PDB file of C-alpha atoms in Angstrom:
ATOM      1  CA  MET A   1       9.266   0.880  10.881  1.00  0.00           C
ATOM      2  CA  LEU A   2      12.349   2.349  12.358  1.00  0.00           C
ATOM      3  CA  VAL A   3      15.449   1.952  10.174  1.00  0.00           C
ATOM      4  CA  GLU A   4      18.994   1.918  11.806  1.00  0.00           C
ATOM      5  CA  ASN A   5      17.547   3.948  14.759  1.00  0.00           C
ATOM      6  CA  LYS A   6      17.692   6.961  12.265  1.00  0.00           C
ATOM      7  CA  PHE A   7      14.522   7.565  10.636  1.00  0.00           C
ATOM      8  CA  LEU A   8      10.935   6.129  10.231  1.00  0.00           C
ATOM      9  CA  PHE A   9       9.678   4.407   7.059  1.00  0.00           C
ATOM     10  CA  LEU A  10       5.873   4.780   6.700  1.00  0.00           C
ATOM     11  CA  LYS A  11       4.705   2.032   4.583  1.00  0.00           C
ATOM     12  CA  ILE A  12       1.822   3.149   2.166  1.00  0.00           C
ATOM     13  CA  PRO A  13       0.328   0.077   0.147  1.00  0.00           C
ATOM     14  CA  ARG A  14       1.518  -0.331  -3.145  1.00  0.00           C
ATOM     15  CA  THR A  15       4.393   2.410  -3.068  1.00  0.00           C
ATOM     16  CA  ALA A  16       7.279  -0.280  -3.333  1.00  0.00           C
ATOM     17  CA  THR A  17       7.369  -0.706   0.390  1.00  0.00           C
ATOM     18  CA  VAL A  18       8.281  -4.510   0.134  1.00  0.00           C
ATOM     19  CA  ALA A  19      11.262  -3.553  -2.161  1.00  0.00           C
ATOM     20  CA  PHE A  20      12.369  -0.793   0.315  1.00  0.00           C
ATOM     21  CA  GLU A  21      12.211  -2.998   3.446  1.00  0.00           C
ATOM     22  CA  ARG A  22      13.838  -6.051   1.536  1.00  0.00           C
ATOM     23  CA  SER A  23      16.408  -3.742   0.349  1.00  0.00           C
ATOM     24  CA  CYS A  24      17.107  -2.593   3.855  1.00  0.00           C
ATOM     25  CA  PHE A  25      17.736  -6.121   4.931  1.00  0.00           C
ATOM     26  CA  LEU A  26      20.177  -6.684   2.011  1.00  0.00           C
ATOM     27  CA  ALA A  27      22.127  -3.569   3.005  1.00  0.00           C
ATOM     28  CA  GLY A  28      22.394  -4.942   6.567  1.00  0.00           C
ATOM     29  CA  LEU A  29      20.521  -2.070   8.315  1.00  0.00           C
ATOM     30  CA  SER A  30      18.796  -2.701  11.591  1.00  0.00           C
ATOM     31  CA  ILE A  31      14.948  -2.642  11.512  1.00  0.00           C
ATOM     32  CA  ASN A  32      12.581  -1.996  14.328  1.00  0.00           C
ATOM     33  CA  TYR A  33       8.905  -2.591  14.160  1.00  0.00           C
ATOM     34  CA  PRO A  34       5.909  -1.413  16.496  1.00  0.00           C
ATOM     35  CA  GLY A  35       5.478  -3.460  19.602  1.00  0.00           C
ATOM     36  CA  ASP A  36       2.820  -5.434  18.492  1.00  0.00           C
ATOM     37  CA  ASN A  37       4.721  -7.109  15.504  1.00  0.00           C
ATOM     38  CA  ILE A  38       6.500  -9.471  17.835  1.00  0.00           C
ATOM     39  CA  LEU A  39       7.270 -12.362  15.390  1.00  0.00           C
ATOM     40  CA  ALA A  40       8.521 -10.044  12.706  1.00  0.00           C
ATOM     41  CA  GLN A  41      10.675  -8.321  15.097  1.00  0.00           C
ATOM     42  CA  ARG A  42      12.279 -11.493  15.911  1.00  0.00           C
ATOM     43  CA  GLN A  43      13.004 -12.205  12.497  1.00  0.00           C
ATOM     44  CA  ALA A  44      14.440  -9.006  11.795  1.00  0.00           C
ATOM     45  CA  ASP A  45      16.769  -9.342  14.897  1.00  0.00           C
ATOM     46  CA  ARG A  46      18.129 -12.388  13.217  1.00  0.00           C
ATOM     47  CA  GLY A  47      18.632 -10.591   9.863  1.00  0.00           C
ATOM     48  CA  ILE A  48      15.597 -12.469   8.392  1.00  0.00           C
ATOM     49  CA  GLU A  49      12.935 -10.469   6.145  1.00  0.00           C
ATOM     50  CA  PRO A  50       9.603 -11.112   7.836  1.00  0.00           C
ATOM     51  CA  ARG A  51       6.970 -12.839   5.829  1.00  0.00           C
ATOM     52  CA  ARG A  52       4.204 -10.756   6.944  1.00  0.00           C
ATOM     53  CA  HIS A  53       4.245  -7.113   5.444  1.00  0.00           C
ATOM     54  CA  ALA A  54       2.481  -5.162   7.779  1.00  0.00           C
ATOM     55  CA  HIS A  55       1.441  -1.358   7.469  1.00  0.00           C
ATOM     56  CA  GLN A  56       0.880   0.971  10.212  1.00  0.00           C
ATOM     57  CA  THR A  57      -0.339   4.681  10.328  1.00  0.00           C
ATOM     58  CA  ILE A  58       1.717   7.425  11.013  1.00  0.00           C
ATOM     59  CA  SER A  59       0.357   8.053  14.348  1.00  0.00           C
ATOM     60  CA  LYS A  60       0.971   4.417  15.361  1.00  0.00           C
ATOM     61  CA  LEU A  61       4.669   4.761  14.402  1.00  0.00           C
ATOM     62  CA  ARG A  62       4.911   8.020  16.512  1.00  0.00           C
ATOM     63  CA  GLU A  63       3.142   6.598  19.351  1.00  0.00           C
ATOM     64  CA  HIS A  64       5.508   3.564  19.398  1.00  0.00           C
ATOM     65  CA  PHE A  65       8.711   5.458  18.499  1.00  0.00           C
ATOM     66  CA  GLY A  66       8.077   8.911  19.712  1.00  0.00           C
ATOM     67  CA  ASN A  67       8.256  12.317  17.615  1.00  0.00           C
ATOM     68  CA  ASN A  68      12.005  12.655  17.458  1.00  0.00           C
ATOM     69  CA  TYR A  69      12.526  10.693  14.256  1.00  0.00           C
ATOM     70  CA  PRO A  70      11.992  11.996  10.774  1.00  0.00           C
ATOM     71  CA  VAL A  71       9.463  10.178   8.831  1.00  0.00           C
ATOM     72  CA  ILE A  72       9.884   9.254   5.117  1.00  0.00           C
ATOM     73  CA  ALA A  73       7.943   7.670   2.574  1.00  0.00           C
ATOM     74  CA  ILE A  74       7.529   6.885  -1.272  1.00  0.00           C
ATOM     75  CA  ASP A  75       5.291   8.993  -3.243  1.00  0.00           C
ATOM     76  CA  SER A  76       3.364   7.325  -6.198  1.00  0.00           C
ATOM     77  CA  ASP A  77       0.962   8.716  -8.656  1.00  0.00           C
ATOM     78  CA  PRO A  78      -2.291   8.259  -7.131  1.00  0.00           C
ATOM     79  CA  LEU A  79      -4.010   6.703 -10.188  1.00  0.00           C
ATOM     80  CA  GLU A  80      -1.034   4.321 -10.867  1.00  0.00           C
ATOM     81  CA  ARG A  81      -1.036   3.148  -7.242  1.00  0.00           C
ATOM     82  CA  PHE A  82      -4.804   2.531  -7.270  1.00  0.00           C
ATOM     83  CA  LEU A  83      -4.635   0.435 -10.408  1.00  0.00           C
ATOM     84  CA  SER A  84      -1.557  -1.367  -8.930  1.00  0.00           C
ATOM     85  CA  ALA A  85      -3.701  -2.084  -5.828  1.00  0.00           C
ATOM     86  CA  TRP A  86      -6.377  -3.524  -7.782  1.00  0.00           C
ATOM     87  CA  LYS A  87      -3.982  -5.833  -9.736  1.00  0.00           C
ATOM     88  CA  TYR A  88      -2.675  -7.036  -6.421  1.00  0.00           C
ATOM     89  CA  VAL A  89      -6.106  -7.879  -5.249  1.00  0.00           C
ATOM     90  CA  ILE A  90      -6.411  -9.615  -8.584  1.00  0.00           C
ATOM     91  CA  LYS A  91      -3.111 -11.628  -7.817  1.00  0.00           C
ATOM     92  CA  PHE A  92      -3.921 -12.381  -4.321  1.00  0.00           C
ATOM     93  CA  THR A  93      -7.286 -13.773  -5.247  1.00  0.00           C
ATOM     94  CA  SER A  94      -5.747 -16.172  -7.792  1.00  0.00           C
ATOM     95  CA  GLU A  95      -4.128 -18.027  -5.290  1.00  0.00           C
ATOM     96  CA  LYS A  96      -7.173 -19.498  -3.767  1.00  0.00           C
ATOM     97  CA  HIS A  97      -9.839 -18.694  -6.308  1.00  0.00           C
ATOM     98  CA  PRO A  98      -8.312 -18.506  -9.727  1.00  0.00           C
ATOM     99  CA  GLU A  99     -11.415 -18.809 -11.721  1.00  0.00           C
ATOM    100  CA  VAL A 100     -12.843 -15.672  -9.625  1.00  0.00           C
ATOM    101  CA  SER A 101      -9.577 -13.831 -10.345  1.00  0.00           C
ATOM    102  CA  LYS A 102      -9.785 -14.393 -14.012  1.00  0.00           C
ATOM    103  CA  VAL A 103     -13.430 -12.701 -13.839  1.00  0.00           C
ATOM    104  CA  LEU A 104     -11.985  -9.896 -12.004  1.00  0.00           C
ATOM    105  CA  SER A 105      -9.300  -9.308 -14.417  1.00  0.00           C
ATOM    106  CA  GLN A 106     -11.897  -8.687 -17.038  1.00  0.00           C
ATOM    107  CA  VAL A 107     -13.919  -6.183 -15.362  1.00  0.00           C
ATOM    108  CA  ASP A 108     -13.545  -2.961 -17.221  1.00  0.00           C
ATOM    109  CA  THR A 109     -13.262   0.710 -15.810  1.00  0.00           C
ATOM    110  CA  ASN A 110     -16.937   1.424 -16.146  1.00  0.00           C
ATOM    111  CA  ASN A 111     -18.207  -1.709 -14.526  1.00  0.00           C
ATOM    112  CA  PHE A 112     -15.730  -1.281 -11.679  1.00  0.00           C
ATOM    113  CA  ILE A 113     -16.787   2.178 -11.128  1.00  0.00           C
ATOM    114  CA  ASP A 114     -20.606   1.336 -11.171  1.00  0.00           C
ATOM    115  CA  ALA A 115     -20.050  -1.488  -8.660  1.00  0.00           C
ATOM    116  CA  TRP A 116     -17.811   0.666  -6.315  1.00  0.00           C
ATOM    117  CA  GLN A 117     -20.255   3.575  -6.319  1.00  0.00           C
ATOM    118  CA  SER A 118     -23.229   1.549  -5.781  1.00  0.00           C
ATOM    119  CA  GLU A 119     -22.164  -0.812  -3.067  1.00  0.00           C
ATOM    120  CA  ILE A 120     -19.072   0.870  -1.323  1.00  0.00           C
ATOM    121  CA  GLY A 121     -19.607   4.496  -1.929  1.00  0.00           C
ATOM    122  CA  TYR A 122     -16.916   6.429  -0.306  1.00  0.00           C
ATOM    123  CA  ASN A 123     -13.389   5.455   0.660  1.00  0.00           C
ATOM    124  CA  PHE A 124     -14.241   5.130   4.355  1.00  0.00           C
ATOM    125  CA  ASN A 125     -16.814   2.405   3.834  1.00  0.00           C
ATOM    126  CA  LEU A 126     -14.229   0.056   2.856  1.00  0.00           C
ATOM    127  CA  GLN A 127     -14.112  -0.789   6.595  1.00  0.00           C
ATOM    128  CA  ASP A 128     -17.675  -2.312   6.095  1.00  0.00           C
ATOM    129  CA  ILE A 129     -17.209  -6.103   5.033  1.00  0.00           C
ATOM    130  CA  ASP A 130     -20.787  -6.341   4.046  1.00  0.00           C
ATOM    131  CA  LYS A 131     -20.320  -3.453   1.345  1.00  0.00           C
ATOM    132  CA  CYS A 132     -17.171  -4.850   0.189  1.00  0.00           C
ATOM    133  CA  SER A 133     -18.722  -8.214  -0.209  1.00  0.00           C
ATOM    134  CA  ASN A 134     -21.651  -6.755  -2.201  1.00  0.00           C
ATOM    135  CA  PHE A 135     -19.040  -4.956  -4.372  1.00  0.00           C
ATOM    136  CA  PHE A 136     -17.603  -8.276  -5.386  1.00  0.00           C
ATOM    137  CA  LYS A 137     -20.867  -9.804  -5.952  1.00  0.00           C
ATOM    138  CA  LYS A 138     -21.722  -7.157  -8.389  1.00  0.00           C
ATOM    139  CA  LEU A 139     -18.712  -8.144 -10.338  1.00  0.00           C
ATOM    140  CA  VAL A 140     -18.593 -11.766  -9.867  1.00  0.00           C
ATOM    141  CA  LYS A 141     -21.588 -14.048  -9.766  1.00  0.00           C
ATOM    142  CA  GLY A 142     -21.821 -15.166  -6.242  1.00  0.00           C
ATOM    143  CA  GLY A 143     -19.083 -12.957  -5.262  1.00  0.00           C
ATOM    144  CA  ILE A 144     -15.754 -14.043  -3.421  1.00  0.00           C
ATOM    145  CA  PRO A 145     -16.072 -16.965  -0.764  1.00  0.00           C
ATOM    146  CA  TYR A 146     -15.437 -15.175   2.655  1.00  0.00           C
ATOM    147  CA  ASN A 147     -11.844 -14.942   3.701  1.00  0.00           C
ATOM    148  CA  LYS A 148     -10.569 -12.837   6.298  1.00  0.00           C
ATOM    149  CA  ASN A 149      -7.342 -12.081   4.473  1.00  0.00           C
ATOM    150  CA  THR A 150      -8.745 -11.498   1.114  1.00  0.00           C
ATOM    151  CA  TYR A 151     -10.795  -8.579   2.619  1.00  0.00           C
ATOM    152  CA  MET A 152      -7.984  -7.323   4.686  1.00  0.00           C
ATOM    153  CA  ILE A 153      -5.869  -7.163   1.695  1.00  0.00           C
ATOM    154  CA  PHE A 154      -8.847  -5.317  -0.311  1.00  0.00           C
ATOM    155  CA  THR A 155      -9.386  -2.859   2.288  1.00  0.00           C
ATOM    156  CA  SER A 156      -5.854  -1.930   2.896  1.00  0.00           C
ATOM    157  CA  VAL A 157      -4.444  -1.491  -0.472  1.00  0.00           C
ATOM    158  CA  MET A 158      -7.349   0.107  -2.265  1.00  0.00           C
ATOM    159  CA  THR A 159      -8.052   2.554   0.500  1.00  0.00           C
ATOM    160  CA  SER A 160      -6.765   6.258  -0.049  1.00  0.00           C
ATOM    161  CA  PRO A 161      -3.136   6.885   1.402  1.00  0.00           C
ATOM    162  CA  ILE A 162      -4.647   9.296   3.617  1.00  0.00           C
ATOM    163  CA  ARG A 163      -5.427   6.453   5.896  1.00  0.00           C
ATOM    164  CA  TRP A 164      -1.678   5.837   6.379  1.00  0.00           C
ATOM    165  CA  HIS A 165      -0.329   9.311   6.205  1.00  0.00           C
ATOM    166  CA  GLU A 166      -3.146  11.095   7.881  1.00  0.00           C
ATOM    167  CA  ASN A 167      -2.281  14.514   6.176  1.00  0.00           C
ATOM    168  CA  ASP A 168       0.903  14.772   8.155  1.00  0.00           C
ATOM    169  CA  SER A 169       2.790  17.761   6.369  1.00  0.00           C
ATOM    170  CA  SER A 170       6.239  16.588   8.136  1.00  0.00           C
ATOM    171  CA  ILE A 171       6.538  13.552   6.001  1.00  0.00           C
ATOM    172  CA  LEU A 172       9.464  13.533   3.581  1.00  0.00           C
ATOM    173  CA  TYR A 173       8.448  12.060   0.256  1.00  0.00           C
ATOM    174  CA  PHE A 174      10.573  10.549  -2.370  1.00  0.00           C
ATOM    175  CA  LYS A 175       9.262  10.127  -5.934  1.00  0.00           C
ATOM    176  CA  MET A 176       8.739   6.559  -6.854  1.00  0.00           C
ATOM    177  CA  LYS A 177      10.725   6.733 -10.047  1.00  0.00           C
ATOM    178  CA  GLU A 178      13.480   8.738  -8.619  1.00  0.00           C
ATOM    179  CA  ASN A 179      15.092   5.936  -6.485  1.00  0.00           C
ATOM    180  CA  LYS A 180      18.605   7.355  -6.833  1.00  0.00           C
ATOM    181  CA  ILE A 181      17.667  10.267  -4.412  1.00  0.00           C
ATOM    182  CA  LEU A 182      16.060   7.872  -1.885  1.00  0.00           C
ATOM    183  CA  GLU A 183      19.596   5.976  -2.045  1.00  0.00           C
ATOM    184  CA  GLU A 184      21.541   8.894  -1.465  1.00  0.00           C
ATOM    185  CA  TYR A 185      19.428   9.992   1.506  1.00  0.00           C
ATOM    186  CA  VAL A 186      19.485   6.541   3.219  1.00  0.00           C
ATOM    187  CA  ARG A 187      23.269   6.408   2.709  1.00  0.00           C
ATOM    188  CA  GLY A 188      23.731   9.754   4.114  1.00  0.00           C
ATOM    189  CA  VAL A 189      21.721   9.255   7.109  1.00  0.00           C
ATOM    190  CA  THR A 190      22.914   5.718   8.020  1.00  0.00           C
ATOM    191  CA  GLY A 191      26.453   5.952   6.654  1.00  0.00           C
ATOM    192  CA  LYS A 192      25.963   2.540   5.231  1.00  0.00           C
ATOM    193  CA  PRO A 193      25.803   1.325   1.542  1.00  0.00           C
ATOM    194  CA  PHE A 194      22.361   1.132   0.421  1.00  0.00           C
ATOM    195  CA  GLU A 195      20.871   0.136  -3.066  1.00  0.00           C
ATOM    196  CA  PHE A 196      17.013   0.327  -3.567  1.00  0.00           C
ATOM    197  CA  ILE A 197      16.258  -2.711  -5.444  1.00  0.00           C
ATOM    198  CA  ILE A 198      12.706  -2.376  -6.884  1.00  0.00           C
ATOM    199  CA  THR A 199      10.363  -5.369  -7.396  1.00  0.00           C
ATOM    200  CA  ASN A 200       6.899  -5.332  -8.965  1.00  0.00           C
ATOM    201  CA  HIS A 201       4.696  -8.278  -8.152  1.00  0.00           C
ATOM    202  CA  THR A 202       1.762  -7.130 -10.363  1.00  0.00           C
ATOM    203  CA  LYS A 203       3.738  -6.251 -13.394  1.00  0.00           C
ATOM    204  CA  THR A 204       2.511  -9.316 -15.111  1.00  0.00           C
ATOM    205  CA  ILE A 205      -0.862  -9.193 -13.869  1.00  0.00           C
ATOM    206  CA  ASP A 206      -3.623  -8.532 -16.369  1.00  0.00           C
ATOM    207  CA  THR A 207      -6.687  -5.994 -15.995  1.00  0.00           C
ATOM    208  CA  ASN A 208      -9.170  -4.333 -17.993  1.00  0.00           C
ATOM    209  CA  LEU A 209      -9.069  -1.421 -15.703  1.00  0.00           C
ATOM    210  CA  SER A 210      -7.545   1.449 -17.212  1.00  0.00           C
ATOM    211  CA  ILE A 211      -6.443   5.020 -16.234  1.00  0.00           C
ATOM    212  CA  ASN A 212      -8.628   7.582 -18.022  1.00  0.00           C
ATOM    213  CA  SER A 213     -10.734  10.617 -17.347  1.00  0.00           C
ATOM    214  CA  ALA A 214     -13.553   8.257 -15.940  1.00  0.00           C
ATOM    215  CA  LEU A 215     -11.186   6.552 -13.380  1.00  0.00           C
ATOM    216  CA  GLU A 216      -9.759   9.960 -12.521  1.00  0.00           C
ATOM    217  CA  ASP A 217     -12.919  11.617 -12.020  1.00  0.00           C
ATOM    218  CA  PHE A 218     -14.033   8.435  -9.751  1.00  0.00           C
ATOM    219  CA  TYR A 219     -10.900   8.682  -7.769  1.00  0.00           C
ATOM    220  CA  TYR A 220     -11.091  12.287  -6.616  1.00  0.00           C
ATOM    221  CA  THR A 221     -14.789  11.802  -6.083  1.00  0.00           C
ATOM    222  CA  SER A 222     -14.985   8.378  -4.103  1.00  0.00           C
ATOM    223  CA  VAL A 223     -11.476   7.349  -2.818  1.00  0.00           C
ATOM    224  CA  GLU A 224      -9.496  10.558  -2.333  1.00  0.00           C
ATOM    225  CA  PRO A 225     -11.979  13.578  -2.729  1.00  0.00           C
ATOM    226  CA  SER A 226     -10.751  17.087  -2.957  1.00  0.00           C
ATOM    227  CA  PHE A 227      -7.634  16.559  -1.182  1.00  0.00           C
ATOM    228  CA  LYS A 228      -5.323  19.126  -1.288  1.00  0.00           C
ATOM    229  CA  ASN A 229      -1.870  18.107   0.190  1.00  0.00           C
ATOM    230  CA  ASN A 230       1.223  19.848   1.348  1.00  0.00           C
ATOM    231  CA  LYS A 231       3.421  16.938   0.884  1.00  0.00           C
ATOM    232  CA  THR A 232       7.328  17.668   0.766  1.00  0.00           C
ATOM    233  CA  LEU A 233       8.673  16.003  -2.390  1.00  0.00           C
ATOM    234  CA  ILE A 234      12.447  15.464  -2.124  1.00  0.00           C
TER     235      ILE A 234
END
């Protein structure tokens, strides 16, 4: 999204992007979305935060807005982001299938890894609905009743951030826990007051998935394999 006609914000799932977007609206900053987000743009033009929180790749942002704007994003620890993504899947599933969600919350790290590696394999297979369906069947008896939104959420939040940033080395990253630096950047660029109000929708969601050496090995083998980045951290 384009903020105050000054910079582009790349929304990488589970990196406080909802909080940043909401903070922009609270600060009265103008927001522009790519052309296919017509409803969101109508709401934004009225100063209303859109209900649908869409994510676009950096190439799509540049295709719509051009290459003259700096692009910023929020950088989160990869494993913490992945765990947050899984908790979000559990939370989203609970809205329509609370019993299924309860089973997913009890899946431990080893069972999760086994199901992923046997049914999905590598990150790029998240675009295959059948593979994702089989992954859930491995964890829950009968799987999850098909729902387009459920699988869309799963594939978008669980995928590697590479899908969104596309290894673009020009992106300026701000560390998740250093929000004051991000606030100073936005204030300096826009000339308007801005307070980054962080919210966490998954803080109270339980999961038996934990960050350990097994999850780390799995992540850098199947989700984000051997990726060396040149990110600029501010």
